Amino acid sequence: MSGLAFLSPSRCAPGVELASPLRRALAGADPERVRDLSLTPVLELRGELASDALPVEGELVRLTPRRAFLFPGGDAADAARRLRAAGVLAYDASGALAGLEIAGERVMRRLTDLDLDRLPAAGPVAGVWALVLPGGDGRYRVFVHQELGHYVAEAVLDALAGVEANP
């Protein structure tokens, strides 16, 4: 099987402009309250995943003993190639996920019933599967399947408006 190159934004032809699936939904949103993370490099990993044996550095988020997401911080397609060479089933999921950074625990509590003190976790956000990570300083990073990103962004904006209307 190939590396699913069509999901690798870093492998686009030169001169191709990348666009976030959240561009329209977040137009005019306050970037201090919600920020688009959709072009963040991310890999989906499957198989034996001893983190000390992975040939790529980054933030590893385990979902099960044999499934995880890795945020390599650099080129995801290159990291996936190095992981596959080491025997790990790795796919560049950068183009498959839409990401948001959301400010505020109150907003997150309106969007999910996940225990925010036990992140990272996978579970429902605005009623859809999401990967939720702490972002530091009361911020949260949320990644959903890109085709649901616009809906989740609208739900986030509604929750932000509700919190701001009821301080």
mmCIF file of C-alpha atoms in Angstrom:
data_model
loop_
_atom_site.group_PDB
_atom_site.id
_atom_site.type_symbol
_atom_site.label_atom_id
_atom_site.label_comp_id
_atom_site.label_asym_id
_atom_site.label_seq_id
_atom_site.Cartn_x
_atom_site.Cartn_y
_atom_site.Cartn_z
ATOM 1 C CA MET A 1 0.000 0.000 0.000
ATOM 2 C CA SER A 2 1.157 3.528 -0.684
ATOM 3 C CA GLY A 3 1.546 6.250 1.906
ATOM 4 C CA LEU A 4 -1.728 7.850 0.790
ATOM 5 C CA ALA A 5 0.135 10.854 -0.591
ATOM 6 C CA PHE A 6 -3.105 12.715 -1.340
ATOM 7 C CA LEU A 7 -3.457 13.238 2.443
ATOM 8 C CA SER A 8 -0.023 14.886 2.696
ATOM 9 C CA PRO A 9 -0.259 18.666 2.328
ATOM 10 C CA SER A 10 3.543 18.834 2.266
ATOM 11 C CA ARG A 11 3.525 16.780 -0.947
ATOM 12 C CA CYS A 12 1.417 19.213 -2.970
ATOM 13 C CA ALA A 13 2.866 20.454 -6.220
ATOM 14 C CA PRO A 14 4.920 23.648 -5.956
ATOM 15 C CA GLY A 15 2.762 26.743 -6.168
ATOM 16 C CA VAL A 16 -0.401 25.005 -4.924
ATOM 17 C CA GLU A 17 -2.081 27.106 -2.274
ATOM 18 C CA LEU A 18 -3.178 25.089 0.749
ATOM 19 C CA ALA A 19 -6.559 25.944 2.249
ATOM 20 C CA SER A 20 -7.969 24.934 5.578
ATOM 21 C CA PRO A 21 -11.375 23.216 5.721
ATOM 22 C CA LEU A 22 -12.171 25.760 8.458
ATOM 23 C CA ARG A 23 -11.304 28.883 6.453
ATOM 24 C CA ARG A 24 -14.918 29.993 5.921
ATOM 25 C CA ALA A 25 -16.227 28.875 9.309
ATOM 26 C CA LEU A 26 -13.539 30.822 11.205
ATOM 27 C CA ALA A 27 -13.492 33.923 9.010
ATOM 28 C CA GLY A 28 -13.683 36.874 11.385
ATOM 29 C CA ALA A 29 -13.266 34.761 14.548
ATOM 30 C CA ASP A 30 -11.079 36.152 17.318
ATOM 31 C CA PRO A 31 -7.774 34.210 17.063
ATOM 32 C CA GLU A 32 -7.266 34.714 20.803
ATOM 33 C CA ARG A 33 -10.410 32.608 21.439
ATOM 34 C CA VAL A 34 -10.244 30.064 18.586
ATOM 35 C CA ARG A 35 -7.447 29.358 16.135
ATOM 36 C CA ASP A 36 -7.223 27.121 13.069
ATOM 37 C CA LEU A 37 -4.740 24.242 13.423
ATOM 38 C CA SER A 38 -5.861 22.332 10.346
ATOM 39 C CA LEU A 39 -2.475 22.238 8.612
ATOM 40 C CA THR A 40 -0.730 20.782 11.678
ATOM 41 C CA PRO A 41 1.434 17.776 10.739
ATOM 42 C CA VAL A 42 -0.103 14.611 12.233
ATOM 43 C CA LEU A 43 0.424 10.890 11.685
ATOM 44 C CA GLU A 44 -1.824 7.965 12.475
ATOM 45 C CA LEU A 45 0.191 4.998 13.755
ATOM 46 C CA ARG A 46 -0.819 1.344 14.079
ATOM 47 C CA GLY A 47 1.016 -1.735 15.304
ATOM 48 C CA GLU A 48 3.669 -2.207 17.964
ATOM 49 C CA LEU A 49 4.240 1.285 19.320
ATOM 50 C CA ALA A 50 7.009 1.327 21.907
ATOM 51 C CA SER A 51 7.508 5.110 22.100
ATOM 52 C CA ASP A 52 11.164 4.747 23.063
ATOM 53 C CA ALA A 53 11.756 2.798 19.822
ATOM 54 C CA LEU A 54 10.111 5.258 17.429
ATOM 55 C CA PRO A 55 12.627 6.888 15.058
ATOM 56 C CA VAL A 56 10.684 10.170 15.052
ATOM 57 C CA GLU A 57 10.375 12.738 17.848
ATOM 58 C CA GLY A 58 7.083 14.394 18.616
ATOM 59 C CA GLU A 59 3.975 14.346 20.765
ATOM 60 C CA LEU A 60 2.628 10.776 20.867
ATOM 61 C CA VAL A 61 -1.047 10.372 21.774
ATOM 62 C CA ARG A 62 -1.959 6.749 22.462
ATOM 63 C CA LEU A 63 -5.546 5.664 21.911
ATOM 64 C CA THR A 64 -4.890 1.957 22.439
ATOM 65 C CA PRO A 65 -1.711 -0.087 22.858
ATOM 66 C CA ARG A 66 -1.648 -0.552 19.060
ATOM 67 C CA ARG A 67 -3.078 2.755 17.800
ATOM 68 C CA ALA A 68 -1.824 6.304 18.280
ATOM 69 C CA PHE A 69 -1.451 9.714 16.706
ATOM 70 C CA LEU A 70 1.922 11.404 16.471
ATOM 71 C CA PHE A 71 2.385 15.151 16.067
ATOM 72 C CA PRO A 72 5.946 15.214 14.697
ATOM 73 C CA GLY A 73 6.391 18.973 14.525
ATOM 74 C CA GLY A 74 8.113 18.667 11.146
ATOM 75 C CA ASP A 75 7.210 17.229 7.754
ATOM 76 C CA ALA A 76 4.641 14.480 8.385
ATOM 77 C CA ALA A 77 5.188 12.658 5.083
ATOM 78 C CA ASP A 78 8.911 12.368 5.785
ATOM 79 C CA ALA A 79 8.237 11.206 9.355
ATOM 80 C CA ALA A 80 5.772 8.593 8.035
ATOM 81 C CA ARG A 81 8.417 7.324 5.601
ATOM 82 C CA ARG A 82 10.957 6.944 8.429
ATOM 83 C CA LEU A 83 8.423 5.175 10.660
ATOM 84 C CA ARG A 84 7.407 2.757 7.883
ATOM 85 C CA ALA A 85 11.093 1.973 7.308
ATOM 86 C CA ALA A 86 11.258 1.034 11.022
ATOM 87 C CA GLY A 87 8.274 -1.305 10.634
ATOM 88 C CA VAL A 88 5.520 0.949 12.014
ATOM 89 C CA LEU A 89 2.334 1.297 10.010
ATOM 90 C CA ALA A 90 2.186 5.111 9.654
ATOM 91 C CA TYR A 91 -0.028 7.364 7.574
ATOM 92 C CA ASP A 92 0.154 11.110 7.122
ATOM 93 C CA ALA A 93 -3.253 12.236 8.371
ATOM 94 C CA SER A 94 -2.487 15.966 8.111
ATOM 95 C CA GLY A 95 -4.984 16.500 5.293
ATOM 96 C CA ALA A 96 -7.586 14.201 6.850
ATOM 97 C CA LEU A 97 -8.076 16.176 10.058
ATOM 98 C CA ALA A 98 -9.305 19.667 10.835
ATOM 99 C CA GLY A 99 -7.885 21.210 13.984
ATOM 100 C CA LEU A 100 -8.871 23.981 16.350
ATOM 101 C CA GLU A 101 -7.217 25.544 19.352
ATOM 102 C CA ILE A 102 -9.907 26.708 21.755
ATOM 103 C CA ALA A 103 -9.414 29.054 24.713
ATOM 104 C CA GLY A 104 -11.302 28.364 27.894
ATOM 105 C CA GLU A 105 -12.414 25.469 30.028
ATOM 106 C CA ARG A 106 -15.997 26.793 30.187
ATOM 107 C CA VAL A 107 -16.229 26.636 26.399
ATOM 108 C CA MET A 108 -14.885 23.089 26.348
ATOM 109 C CA ARG A 109 -17.335 22.008 29.049
ATOM 110 C CA ARG A 110 -20.163 23.166 26.757
ATOM 111 C CA LEU A 111 -18.745 21.076 23.904
ATOM 112 C CA THR A 112 -17.703 17.806 25.567
ATOM 113 C CA ASP A 113 -18.159 15.649 28.620
ATOM 114 C CA LEU A 114 -14.567 14.374 28.413
ATOM 115 C CA ASP A 115 -12.586 14.749 31.634
ATOM 116 C CA LEU A 116 -10.405 17.740 30.768
ATOM 117 C CA ASP A 117 -8.019 16.854 33.599
ATOM 118 C CA ARG A 118 -7.185 13.542 31.878
ATOM 119 C CA LEU A 119 -6.131 14.742 28.441
ATOM 120 C CA PRO A 120 -5.143 13.730 25.850
ATOM 121 C CA ALA A 121 -8.257 11.734 25.101
ATOM 122 C CA ALA A 122 -10.511 10.729 22.240
ATOM 123 C CA GLY A 123 -14.242 11.190 22.484
ATOM 124 C CA PRO A 124 -17.194 13.332 21.489
ATOM 125 C CA VAL A 125 -16.856 17.069 20.936
ATOM 126 C CA ALA A 126 -20.004 18.740 19.626
ATOM 127 C CA GLY A 127 -21.353 15.228 19.101
ATOM 128 C CA VAL A 128 -18.579 13.954 16.810
ATOM 129 C CA TRP A 129 -15.403 11.919 17.408
ATOM 130 C CA ALA A 130 -12.460 14.120 18.263
ATOM 131 C CA LEU A 131 -8.930 13.895 19.526
ATOM 132 C CA VAL A 132 -8.542 16.431 22.356
ATOM 133 C CA LEU A 133 -5.170 17.556 23.685
ATOM 134 C CA PRO A 134 -4.173 20.144 26.253
ATOM 135 C CA GLY A 135 -2.801 23.270 24.642
ATOM 136 C CA GLY A 136 -1.412 25.027 27.714
ATOM 137 C CA ASP A 137 -2.601 28.228 29.375
ATOM 138 C CA GLY A 138 -6.226 27.075 29.502
ATOM 139 C CA ARG A 139 -6.270 26.207 25.813
ATOM 140 C CA TYR A 140 -7.312 22.951 24.168
ATOM 141 C CA ARG A 141 -6.438 21.459 20.793
ATOM 142 C CA VAL A 142 -9.245 19.570 19.075
ATOM 143 C CA PHE A 143 -8.832 17.494 15.915
ATOM 144 C CA VAL A 144 -11.812 16.044 14.009
ATOM 145 C CA HIS A 145 -12.294 14.433 10.626
ATOM 146 C CA GLN A 146 -11.947 17.290 8.146
ATOM 147 C CA GLU A 147 -15.382 16.748 6.601
ATOM 148 C CA LEU A 148 -16.910 17.537 10.018
ATOM 149 C CA GLY A 149 -14.604 20.464 10.744
ATOM 150 C CA HIS A 150 -16.934 23.221 9.549
ATOM 151 C CA TYR A 151 -19.755 21.901 11.745
ATOM 152 C CA VAL A 152 -17.483 21.642 14.807
ATOM 153 C CA ALA A 153 -16.082 25.140 14.179
ATOM 154 C CA GLU A 154 -19.632 26.535 14.124
ATOM 155 C CA ALA A 155 -20.432 24.681 17.374
ATOM 156 C CA VAL A 156 -17.270 26.149 18.944
ATOM 157 C CA LEU A 157 -18.213 29.662 17.852
ATOM 158 C CA ASP A 158 -21.731 29.181 19.290
ATOM 159 C CA ALA A 159 -20.265 27.953 22.595
ATOM 160 C CA LEU A 160 -17.875 30.920 22.688
ATOM 161 C CA ALA A 161 -20.775 33.316 22.115
ATOM 162 C CA GLY A 162 -22.743 31.641 24.903
ATOM 163 C CA VAL A 163 -19.867 31.940 27.359
ATOM 164 C CA GLU A 164 -19.219 35.558 26.404
ATOM 165 C CA ALA A 165 -22.936 36.404 26.783
ATOM 166 C CA ASN A 166 -23.018 34.809 30.251
ATOM 167 C CA PRO A 167 -19.715 35.665 31.987
#
